[in-house]
Coordinates of N, CA and C in Angstrom, one line a residue:
M477 N 0.9 -1.2 0.0 CA 0.0 0.0 0.0 C 0.9 1.2 0.0
S478 N 0.5 2.2 -0.8 CA 1.3 3.4 -0.9 C 0.9 4.4 0.2
R479 N 1.7 5.4 0.3 CA 1.4 6.4 1.3 C 0.2 7.1 1.0
R480 N -0.2 7.2 -0.2 CA -1.4 7.9 -0.6 C -2.6 7.2 -0.2
D481 N -2.5 5.8 -0.2 CA -3.7 5.0 0.2 C -4.0 5.0 1.7
K482 N -3.2 5.5 2.5 CA -3.4 5.6 4.0 C -4.5 6.6 4.3
R483 N -5.5 6.2 5.0 CA -6.6 7.0 5.3 C -6.3 7.9 6.5
P484 N -7.0 9.1 6.6 CA -6.7 9.9 7.8 C -7.1 9.3 9.1
E485 N -8.2 8.4 9.0 CA -8.7 7.9 10.3 C -7.7 6.8 10.8
D486 N -6.8 6.3 10.0 CA -5.9 5.3 10.5 C -4.8 5.9 11.3
K487 N -4.7 7.2 11.3 CA -3.7 7.9 12.1 C -4.2 8.0 13.6
K488 N -3.4 7.6 14.5 CA -3.7 7.6 15.9 C -3.5 9.0 16.5
P489 N -4.5 9.5 17.2 CA -4.3 10.9 17.8 C -3.2 10.9 18.7
A490 N -2.6 12.0 18.7 CA -1.4 12.2 19.6 C -1.9 12.3 21.1
E491 N -1.2 11.5 21.9 CA -1.5 11.5 23.4 C -1.1 12.8 24.0
T492 N -2.0 13.2 24.9 CA -1.7 14.5 25.6 C -1.4 14.2 27.1
A493 N -0.6 14.9 27.7 CA -0.2 14.7 29.1 C -1.4 15.2 30.0
P494 N -1.7 14.5 31.1 CA -2.8 14.9 32.0 C -2.5 16.2 32.6
V495 N -3.5 17.0 32.8 CA -3.3 18.3 33.4 C -3.5 18.2 34.9
Q496 N -2.6 18.5 35.7 CA -2.6 18.4 37.1 C -3.3 19.6 37.7
S497 N -4.2 19.4 38.7 CA -4.9 20.5 39.4 C -4.0 21.2 40.4
T498 N -4.1 22.4 40.4 CA -3.3 23.2 41.3 C -4.0 23.6 42.6
A499 N -5.3 23.0 42.8 CA -6.1 23.3 44.0 C -5.4 22.9 45.3
P500 N -4.9 21.7 45.4 CA -4.3 21.3 46.6 C -3.1 22.2 47.0
A501 N -2.4 22.6 46.0 CA -1.2 23.4 46.3 C -1.7 24.8 46.8
A502 N -2.8 25.2 46.2 CA -3.3 26.5 46.6 C -3.8 26.4 48.1
A503 N -4.5 25.3 48.4 CA -5.0 25.1 49.8 C -3.8 25.0 50.7
D504 N -2.7 24.3 50.4 CA -1.6 24.2 51.3 C -1.0 25.6 51.5
T505 N -1.0 26.4 50.4 CA -0.4 27.7 50.5 C -1.2 28.6 51.5
A506 N -2.6 28.5 51.3 CA -3.5 29.2 52.2 C -3.4 28.8 53.6
A507 N -3.2 27.5 53.8 CA -3.1 27.0 55.2 C -1.8 27.5 55.9
S508 N -0.8 27.5 55.0 CA 0.5 27.9 55.6 C 0.5 29.4 55.9
E509 N -0.3 30.2 55.2 CA -0.4 31.6 55.5 C -1.3 32.0 56.6
M510 N -2.2 31.0 57.1 CA -3.1 31.3 58.2 C -2.3 31.4 59.5
P511 N -2.7 32.4 60.4 CA -2.0 32.5 61.7 C -2.3 31.3 62.6
P512 N -1.3 31.0 63.4 CA -1.5 29.8 64.3 C -2.6 30.1 65.3
A513 N -3.3 29.0 65.7 CA -4.4 29.1 66.7 C -3.9 29.6 68.0
P514 N -4.6 30.5 68.7 CA -4.1 31.0 70.0 C -4.0 29.9 71.0
R515 N -3.0 29.9 71.8 CA -2.9 28.9 72.9 C -3.6 29.4 74.1
R516 N -4.2 28.4 74.8 CA -5.0 28.7 76.0 C -4.0 29.1 77.1
D517 N -4.4 29.9 77.9 CA -3.6 30.4 79.0 C -3.3 29.2 79.9
R518 N -2.1 29.1 80.4 CA -1.7 28.0 81.3 C -2.6 27.9 82.5
R519 N -2.9 29.1 83.1 CA -3.7 29.1 84.3 C -5.1 28.6 84.0
E520 N -5.7 28.9 82.9 CA -7.0 28.4 82.5 C -7.0 26.9 82.4
R521 N -5.9 26.4 81.7 CA -5.8 24.9 81.6 C -5.7 24.2 82.9
K522 N -4.9 24.8 83.8 CA -4.6 24.2 85.1 C -5.9 24.2 86.0
E523 N -6.6 25.3 86.0 CA -7.7 25.4 86.9 C -8.9 24.7 86.3
G524 N -9.0 24.6 85.0 CA -10.1 23.7 84.4 C -11.5 24.3 84.6
G525 N -11.7 25.6 84.7 CA -13.0 26.2 84.8 C -13.5 26.2 86.2
G526 N -14.8 26.3 86.3 CA -15.5 26.3 87.7 C -15.2 27.6 88.4
L527 N -15.1 27.4 89.8 CA -14.9 28.6 90.6 C -13.5 29.2 90.4
G528 N -12.5 28.3 90.1 CA -11.2 28.9 89.8 C -11.2 29.8 88.6
A529 N -11.9 29.3 87.6 CA -12.0 30.2 86.3 C -12.7 31.5 86.6
L530 N -13.7 31.5 87.4 CA -14.4 32.7 87.7 C -13.5 33.7 88.5
L531 N -12.8 33.1 89.5 CA -11.9 34.0 90.3 C -10.7 34.5 89.5
A532 N -10.3 33.8 88.4 CA -9.2 34.2 87.6 C -9.6 35.0 86.4
G533 N -10.9 35.0 86.1 CA -11.4 35.6 84.9 C -11.8 37.1 85.1
P534 N -12.5 37.6 84.2 CA -12.9 39.0 84.3 C -14.0 39.2 85.4
E535 N -14.7 38.1 85.8 CA -15.7 38.3 86.9 C -15.1 38.4 88.3
R536 N -13.8 38.3 88.4 CA -13.2 38.3 89.7 C -13.5 39.5 90.6
P537 N -13.4 40.7 90.1 CA -13.8 41.9 90.9 C -15.2 41.8 91.4
Y538 N -16.2 41.3 90.6 CA -17.6 41.3 91.0 C -17.7 40.2 92.1
I539 N -17.1 39.0 91.9 CA -17.2 38.0 92.9 C -16.7 38.5 94.2
L540 N -15.5 39.2 94.2 CA -14.9 39.7 95.5 C -15.9 40.7 96.1
R541 N -16.4 41.6 95.3 CA -17.3 42.6 95.9 C -18.6 42.0 96.5
L542 N -19.1 40.9 95.8 CA -20.3 40.2 96.3 C -20.0 39.5 97.6
T543 N -18.8 38.9 97.7 CA -18.4 38.2 98.9 C -18.3 39.2 100.1
V544 N -17.6 40.3 99.8 CA -17.4 41.3 100.9 C -18.8 41.8 101.3
T545 N -19.7 42.1 100.4 CA -21.0 42.6 100.7 C -21.8 41.6 101.6
L546 N -21.8 40.4 101.2 CA -22.5 39.4 101.9 C -22.0 39.2 103.3
F547 N -20.6 39.2 103.4 CA -20.0 39.1 104.8 C -20.4 40.3 105.6
G548 N -20.4 41.5 105.0 CA -20.8 42.7 105.8 C -22.2 42.6 106.3
I549 N -23.1 42.1 105.4 CA -24.6 42.0 105.8 C -24.7 41.0 107.0
S550 N -24.0 39.9 106.8 CA -24.1 38.8 107.9 C -23.6 39.4 109.2
A551 N -22.4 40.1 109.2 CA -21.9 40.6 110.4 C -22.8 41.6 111.0
A552 N -23.4 42.5 110.2 CA -24.3 43.5 110.7 C -25.5 42.9 111.4
A553 N -26.1 41.8 110.7 CA -27.2 41.1 111.3 C -26.9 40.4 112.6
A554 N -25.7 39.8 112.7 CA -25.3 39.2 113.9 C -25.2 40.2 115.0
L555 N -24.6 41.3 114.7 CA -24.4 42.4 115.7 C -25.8 42.9 116.2
L556 N -26.7 43.1 115.3 CA -28.0 43.6 115.7 C -28.7 42.6 116.6
L557 N -28.6 41.3 116.2 CA -29.2 40.3 117.0 C -28.6 40.2 118.4
G558 N -27.3 40.4 118.5 CA -26.6 40.5 119.8 C -27.1 41.6 120.6
I559 N -27.3 42.8 120.0 CA -27.7 44.0 120.7 C -29.2 43.8 121.2
V560 N -30.0 43.2 120.4 CA -31.4 43.0 120.8 C -31.5 42.0 121.9
Y561 N -30.7 40.9 121.9 CA -30.6 39.9 122.9 C -30.1 40.6 124.2
Y562 N -29.1 41.4 124.1 CA -28.6 42.0 125.3 C -29.6 43.0 126.0
I563 N -30.4 43.6 125.2 CA -31.4 44.5 125.7 C -32.6 43.8 126.3
T564 N -33.0 42.7 125.6 CA -34.2 42.1 126.0 C -34.0 41.0 127.0
K565 N -32.8 40.5 127.2 CA -32.5 39.4 128.1 C -33.0 39.7 129.6
P566 N -32.7 40.9 130.1 CA -33.1 41.2 131.5 C -34.6 41.1 131.6
V567 N -35.3 41.6 130.6 CA -36.8 41.6 130.6 C -37.3 40.1 130.6
I568 N -36.7 39.3 129.7 CA -37.1 37.9 129.6 C -36.9 37.2 130.9
D569 N -35.7 37.4 131.5 CA -35.4 36.8 132.8 C -36.3 37.2 133.9
W570 N -36.7 38.5 133.9 CA -37.6 39.0 134.9 C -39.0 38.3 134.7
R571 N -39.5 38.2 133.5 CA -40.8 37.6 133.3 C -40.8 36.2 133.6
T572 N -39.7 35.5 133.3 CA -39.6 34.0 133.7 C -39.6 33.9 135.2
E573 N -38.9 34.7 135.9 CA -38.8 34.7 137.3 C -40.2 34.9 138.0
E574 N -40.9 35.9 137.4 CA -42.2 36.2 138.0 C -43.2 35.0 137.7
K575 N -43.1 34.5 136.5 CA -43.9 33.3 136.1 C -43.6 32.1 137.0
T576 N -42.4 31.9 137.4 CA -42.0 30.8 138.3 C -42.5 31.1 139.7
K577 N -42.4 32.3 140.2 CA -43.0 32.6 141.5 C -44.5 32.4 141.5
A578 N -45.2 32.8 140.5 CA -46.6 32.6 140.4 C -46.9 31.1 140.4
A579 N -46.1 30.3 139.7 CA -46.4 28.8 139.6 C -46.1 28.2 141.0
M580 N -45.1 28.7 141.7 CA -44.8 28.1 143.0 C -46.0 28.3 144.0
A581 N -46.6 29.5 143.9 CA -47.8 29.8 144.8 C -48.9 28.9 144.4
M582 N -49.0 28.5 143.1 CA -50.1 27.6 142.7 C -49.9 26.2 143.2
V583 N -48.7 25.7 143.2 CA -48.5 24.3 143.5 C -48.3 24.1 145.1
L584 N -47.9 25.1 145.8 CA -47.8 25.0 147.2 C -47.8 26.5 147.8
E585 N -48.9 26.9 148.3 CA -49.0 28.3 148.8 C -48.1 28.5 150.1
A586 N -47.4 29.5 150.1 CA -46.5 29.9 151.2 C -46.1 31.3 151.2
E587 N -45.5 31.8 152.2 CA -45.1 33.2 152.3 C -43.8 33.4 151.5
A588 N -42.9 32.5 151.6 CA -41.6 32.7 150.9 C -41.1 31.3 150.4
Y589 N -40.1 31.4 149.4 CA -39.6 30.2 148.8 C -38.1 30.3 148.7
P590 N -37.4 30.3 149.8 CA -35.9 30.4 149.8 C -35.3 29.1 149.1
K591 N -34.2 29.3 148.4 CA -33.6 28.2 147.7 C -32.8 27.4 148.7
V592 N -32.8 26.1 148.6 CA -32.1 25.2 149.4 C -30.7 24.9 148.7
E593 N -29.6 25.3 149.4 CA -28.3 25.2 148.8 C -27.6 24.0 149.4
G594 N -26.5 23.6 148.8 CA -25.6 22.6 149.3 C -26.1 21.2 149.1
L595 N -27.0 20.9 148.2 CA -27.6 19.6 148.0 C -27.2 19.1 146.6
T596 N -27.0 17.8 146.5 CA -26.8 17.1 145.2 C -28.2 16.7 144.7
L597 N -28.6 17.4 143.6 CA -30.0 17.2 143.1 C -30.0 16.1 142.0
P598 N -31.0 15.4 142.0 CA -31.1 14.3 140.9 C -31.2 15.0 139.5
D599 N -31.0 14.2 138.5 CA -31.1 14.7 137.1 C -32.5 15.2 136.8
G600 N -32.5 16.4 136.2 CA -33.7 17.0 135.9 C -34.2 18.1 136.8
V601 N -33.7 18.0 138.1 CA -34.1 19.1 139.1 C -33.1 20.2 139.0
T602 N -33.5 21.4 138.6 CA -32.6 22.5 138.5 C -32.5 23.4 139.7
A603 N -33.5 23.3 140.6 CA -33.5 24.1 141.8 C -34.5 23.5 142.8
L604 N -34.2 23.6 144.1 CA -35.1 23.1 145.2 C -35.3 24.3 146.1
H605 N -36.6 24.6 146.4 CA -36.9 25.7 147.3 C -37.7 25.1 148.5
A606 N -37.5 25.7 149.6 CA -38.3 25.4 150.8 C -39.5 26.4 150.8
A607 N -40.7 25.9 151.0 CA -41.8 26.7 151.1 C -42.0 27.0 152.6
T608 N -41.9 28.3 153.0 CA -42.0 28.6 154.4 C -43.2 29.5 154.7
D609 N -43.8 29.3 155.9 CA -44.9 30.1 156.4 C -44.6 30.5 157.9
G610 N -44.4 31.8 158.1 CA -44.1 32.2 159.5 C -42.8 31.6 159.9
G611 N -41.8 31.5 159.0 CA -40.5 31.0 159.3 C -40.4 29.5 159.4
E612 N -41.6 28.8 159.3 CA -41.6 27.3 159.4 C -41.7 26.7 157.9
T613 N -41.0 25.6 157.7 CA -41.1 25.0 156.4 C -42.3 24.1 156.4
V614 N -43.1 24.4 155.3 CA -44.4 23.6 155.2 C -44.3 22.7 154.0
G615 N -43.2 22.7 153.3 CA -43.1 21.8 152.1 C -41.9 22.3 151.2
Y616 N -41.9 21.7 150.1 CA -40.8 22.1 149.1 C -41.4 22.2 147.7
V617 N -40.7 23.1 147.0 CA -41.0 23.3 145.6 C -39.8 23.1 144.7
C618 N -40.0 22.3 143.7 CA -38.8 21.9 142.8 C -39.0 22.5 141.4
E619 N -38.0 23.1 140.9 CA -38.0 23.5 139.5 C -37.3 22.3 138.7
V620 N -38.1 21.8 137.7 CA -37.7 20.6 137.0 C -37.7 20.8 135.5
S621 N -36.8 20.2 134.9 CA -36.8 20.2 133.4 C -37.0 18.8 132.9
S622 N -37.7 18.6 131.8 CA -38.0 17.3 131.3 C -38.2 17.4 129.8
N623 N -38.4 16.3 129.1 CA -38.6 16.3 127.7 C -40.0 15.7 127.3
G624 N -40.7 16.3 126.5 CA -41.9 15.8 126.0 C -41.8 15.5 124.5
F625 N -42.9 15.5 123.8 CA -42.8 15.1 122.4 C -42.2 16.3 121.6
G626 N -42.5 17.5 121.9 CA -41.9 18.7 121.2 C -40.6 19.2 121.7
G627 N -40.0 18.6 122.7 CA -38.7 19.0 123.2 C -38.7 19.3 124.7
A628 N -37.9 20.2 125.1 CA -37.7 20.4 126.6 C -38.9 21.2 127.1
M629 N -39.2 20.9 128.4 CA -40.3 21.6 129.1 C -39.8 21.9 130.5
S630 N -40.3 23.0 131.1 CA -39.9 23.4 132.4 C -41.2 23.3 133.3
L631 N -41.0 22.8 134.5 CA -42.1 22.6 135.4 C -41.8 23.0 136.8
V632 N -42.8 23.2 137.6 CA -42.7 23.4 139.0 C -43.5 22.4 139.7
V633 N -43.0 21.7 140.7 CA -43.7 20.6 141.4 C -43.6 20.9 142.9
G634 N -44.8 20.9 143.5 CA -44.8 21.1 145.0 C -45.0 19.8 145.7
V635 N -44.2 19.6 146.8 CA -44.2 18.4 147.5 C -44.4 18.8 149.0
G636 N -45.3 18.1 149.7 CA -45.6 18.4 151.1 C -44.6 17.6 152.0
L637 N -44.7 17.9 153.3 CA -43.8 17.2 154.2 C -44.1 15.8 154.4
D638 N -45.2 15.3 153.9 CA -45.5 13.9 153.9 C -45.0 13.2 152.7
G639 N -44.3 13.9 151.8 CA -43.7 13.3 150.6 C -44.7 13.1 149.5
R640 N -45.8 13.8 149.5 CA -46.8 13.7 148.5 C -46.9 14.9 147.6
V641 N -47.3 14.8 146.4 CA -47.4 15.9 145.5 C -48.6 16.8 145.9
T642 N -48.3 18.1 145.9 CA -49.3 19.1 146.3 C -49.8 19.9 145.0
G643 N -49.0 19.8 143.9 CA -49.4 20.5 142.7 C -48.3 20.4 141.7
V644 N -48.7 20.6 140.4 CA -47.8 20.6 139.3 C -48.2 21.7 138.3
S645 N -47.2 22.5 137.9 CA -47.5 23.6 136.9 C -46.4 23.6 135.9
V646 N -46.8 23.7 134.6 CA -45.8 23.7 133.5 C -45.6 25.2 133.1
I647 N -44.3 25.6 133.2 CA -44.0 27.0 132.9 C -43.7 27.2 131.4
K648 N -42.9 26.3 130.8 CA -42.5 26.4 129.4 C -42.6 25.1 128.7
H649 N -43.0 25.1 127.5 CA -43.1 23.8 126.8 C -43.1 24.1 125.3
S650 N -43.0 23.0 124.5 CA -43.1 23.1 123.0 C -44.0 22.0 122.5
E651 N -45.0 21.6 123.2 CA -45.8 20.5 122.9 C -46.8 20.9 121.8
T652 N -47.3 19.8 121.0 CA -48.2 20.1 119.9 C -49.5 20.6 120.4
K653 N -50.0 21.6 119.7 CA -51.3 22.1 120.1 C -52.4 21.1 119.9
N654 N -53.3 21.1 120.9 CA -54.5 20.2 120.9 C -54.1 18.8 121.0
I655 N -52.8 18.5 121.3 CA -52.5 17.1 121.6 C -51.7 17.1 122.9
G656 N -50.4 17.5 122.8 CA -49.6 17.5 124.0 C -50.1 18.6 125.0
T657 N -50.7 19.7 124.4 CA -51.2 20.7 125.3 C -52.4 20.3 126.2
K658 N -53.0 19.2 125.8 CA -54.1 18.6 126.6 C -53.6 18.1 127.9
V659 N -52.2 17.9 128.0 CA -51.6 17.5 129.3 C -51.0 18.7 130.0
V660 N -50.1 19.4 129.3 CA -49.2 20.4 130.0 C -50.0 21.7 130.2
M661 N -51.1 21.9 129.5 CA -51.8 23.2 129.7 C -53.2 23.0 130.4
S662 N -53.4 21.8 130.8 CA -54.7 21.5 131.5 C -54.5 21.3 133.0
S663 N -55.0 22.2 133.8 CA -54.9 22.1 135.2 C -55.7 20.9 135.8
K664 N -56.8 20.6 135.0 CA -57.6 19.4 135.4 C -56.8 18.1 135.3
V665 N -56.0 18.0 134.2 CA -55.2 16.8 134.0 C -54.0 16.8 135.0
L666 N -53.3 17.9 135.2 CA -52.2 18.0 136.1 C -52.6 17.8 137.5
S667 N -53.8 18.1 137.9 CA -54.3 17.9 139.3 C -54.4 16.4 139.6
R668 N -54.3 15.5 138.6 CA -54.3 14.1 138.9 C -53.1 13.6 139.7
F669 N -52.0 14.4 139.6 CA -50.8 14.1 140.4 C -50.9 14.4 141.9
I670 N -51.9 15.2 142.3 CA -52.0 15.6 143.7 C -52.3 14.4 144.5
G671 N -51.5 14.3 145.6 CA -51.7 13.2 146.6 C -50.8 12.0 146.2
L672 N -50.2 11.9 145.1 CA -49.3 10.8 144.7 C -48.0 10.9 145.4
E673 N -47.4 9.7 145.6 CA -46.0 9.7 146.2 C -45.1 8.9 145.3
S674 N -43.8 8.9 145.6 CA -42.8 8.3 144.7 C -42.8 6.8 144.9
P675 N -42.7 6.0 143.8 CA -42.6 6.5 142.4 C -44.0 6.5 141.8
V676 N -44.2 7.5 140.9 CA -45.5 7.6 140.2 C -45.4 6.8 138.9
T677 N -46.4 6.0 138.7 CA -46.4 5.2 137.4 C -47.4 5.8 136.5
L678 N -47.3 5.4 135.2 CA -48.2 6.0 134.2 C -49.2 5.0 133.7
N679 N -50.4 5.3 133.9 CA -51.5 4.4 133.3 C -51.5 3.0 133.9
G680 N -51.0 2.8 135.1 CA -51.1 1.5 135.7 C -50.6 1.5 137.1
G681 N -51.1 0.6 137.9 CA -50.8 0.5 139.3 C -51.7 1.4 140.2
T682 N -51.5 1.3 141.5 CA -52.3 2.0 142.4 C -51.9 3.4 142.6
N683 N -50.6 3.7 142.4 CA -50.0 5.1 142.6 C -49.7 5.6 141.2
R684 N -50.8 5.7 140.4 CA -50.6 6.0 138.9 C -51.2 7.4 138.6
F685 N -50.6 7.9 137.5 CA -51.1 9.1 136.8 C -51.7 8.6 135.5
D686 N -53.0 8.9 135.3 CA -53.7 8.6 134.1 C -53.5 9.7 133.1
G687 N -52.7 9.3 132.0 CA -52.3 10.3 131.0 C -53.5 10.5 130.0
V688 N -53.2 11.3 129.0 CA -54.2 11.6 128.0 C -53.9 10.7 126.8
T689 N -54.9 10.1 126.2 CA -54.8 9.3 125.1 C -54.3 10.1 123.9
G690 N -53.3 9.6 123.2 CA -52.7 10.3 122.0 C -51.6 11.3 122.4
A691 N -51.4 11.5 123.7 CA -50.4 12.4 124.1 C -49.4 11.6 125.1
T692 N -49.0 10.5 124.7 CA -48.2 9.6 125.5 C -46.9 10.2 125.9
F693 N -46.2 10.8 124.9 CA -44.8 11.4 125.2 C -45.0 12.6 126.2
S694 N -46.0 13.4 126.0 CA -46.2 14.5 127.0 C -46.5 14.0 128.4
S695 N -47.3 13.0 128.5 CA -47.7 12.4 129.8 C -46.4 11.8 130.4
K696 N -45.6 11.1 129.6 CA -44.3 10.5 130.2 C -43.4 11.6 130.7
G697 N -43.3 12.7 129.9 CA -42.4 13.8 130.3 C -42.8 14.4 131.6
V698 N -44.1 14.7 131.8 CA -44.5 15.3 133.1 C -44.4 14.3 134.2
T699 N -44.7 13.0 134.0 CA -44.5 12.0 135.0 C -43.0 11.9 135.4
A700 N -42.1 11.9 134.5 CA -40.7 11.9 134.8 C -40.3 13.1 135.7
A701 N -40.8 14.3 135.4 CA -40.5 15.5 136.1 C -41.0 15.4 137.6
V702 N -42.2 14.8 137.7 CA -42.8 14.7 139.1 C -42.0 13.7 139.9
N703 N -41.5 12.6 139.3 CA -40.7 11.6 140.0 C -39.4 12.2 140.4
A704 N -38.8 13.0 139.5 CA -37.5 13.6 139.9 C -37.7 14.6 141.1
A705 N -38.8 15.3 141.1 CA -39.0 16.2 142.2 C -39.3 15.4 143.5
L706 N -40.0 14.3 143.4 CA -40.3 13.5 144.6 C -39.0 12.9 145.1
T707 N -38.1 12.5 144.2 CA -36.8 11.9 144.6 C -35.9 13.0 145.4
A708 N -35.9 14.2 144.9 CA -35.1 15.3 145.5 C -35.7 15.6 146.9
V709 N -37.0 15.7 147.0 CA -37.6 16.0 148.3 C -37.4 14.8 149.3
D710 N -37.6 13.6 148.8 CA -37.4 12.4 149.7 C -36.0 12.4 150.3
A711 N -35.0 12.9 149.5 CA -33.6 12.9 150.1 C -33.5 13.9 151.2
V712 N -34.2 15.0 151.1 CA -34.2 16.0 152.2 C -35.0 15.6 153.4
L713 N -36.1 14.9 153.2 CA -37.0 14.5 154.3 C -36.3 13.3 155.1
S714 N -35.6 12.5 154.4 CA -34.9 11.4 155.0 C -33.7 11.8 155.8

């Protein structure tokens, strides 16, 4: 075959070299030109946020001012409470003393109630007084503390020279209204102790105090106070 007989389509097209994209190179260039990421402060990394971060951050002056303000308010309130207590304490003590004297007259009437000193009193008895008439001792009155359902209670118990209860009066208590108060605030219920001697039992026996149903703890507290007073007076009479 001659050169003339060769057709154009028999010629193979010339191969072209692949064109490489310049995008990755451009991205690398842009990345290299970006500024480095800011490093976290060492203190922030160490403290790890929370209260430490607040105290070390821009809120620190505010936190300090708030702390100082709260401390100042608390100190002022404590000072005011102390002043009020200092002013009112003599009045409170006077009222308590007058209430105790009135209760003594209720449980055992006498002209005077001098305190008996130099005795070892049983647990619960805070003071022992001799009830005197015309200079003669007609009985004894005990100031007693005990516990009821609501907490501590203060009582006055009168005891005659025969060692029997002459009366019981509750000066202070924290008993539940309409439950424990049916015992500690009822003169009718407390009068059930009159004539009883040591030891007084609760809701049983011949020398018993019949408590109030539903107010067992209050009844037990008053009974314990009466027995403590009887024990103190028995030690004097014997």
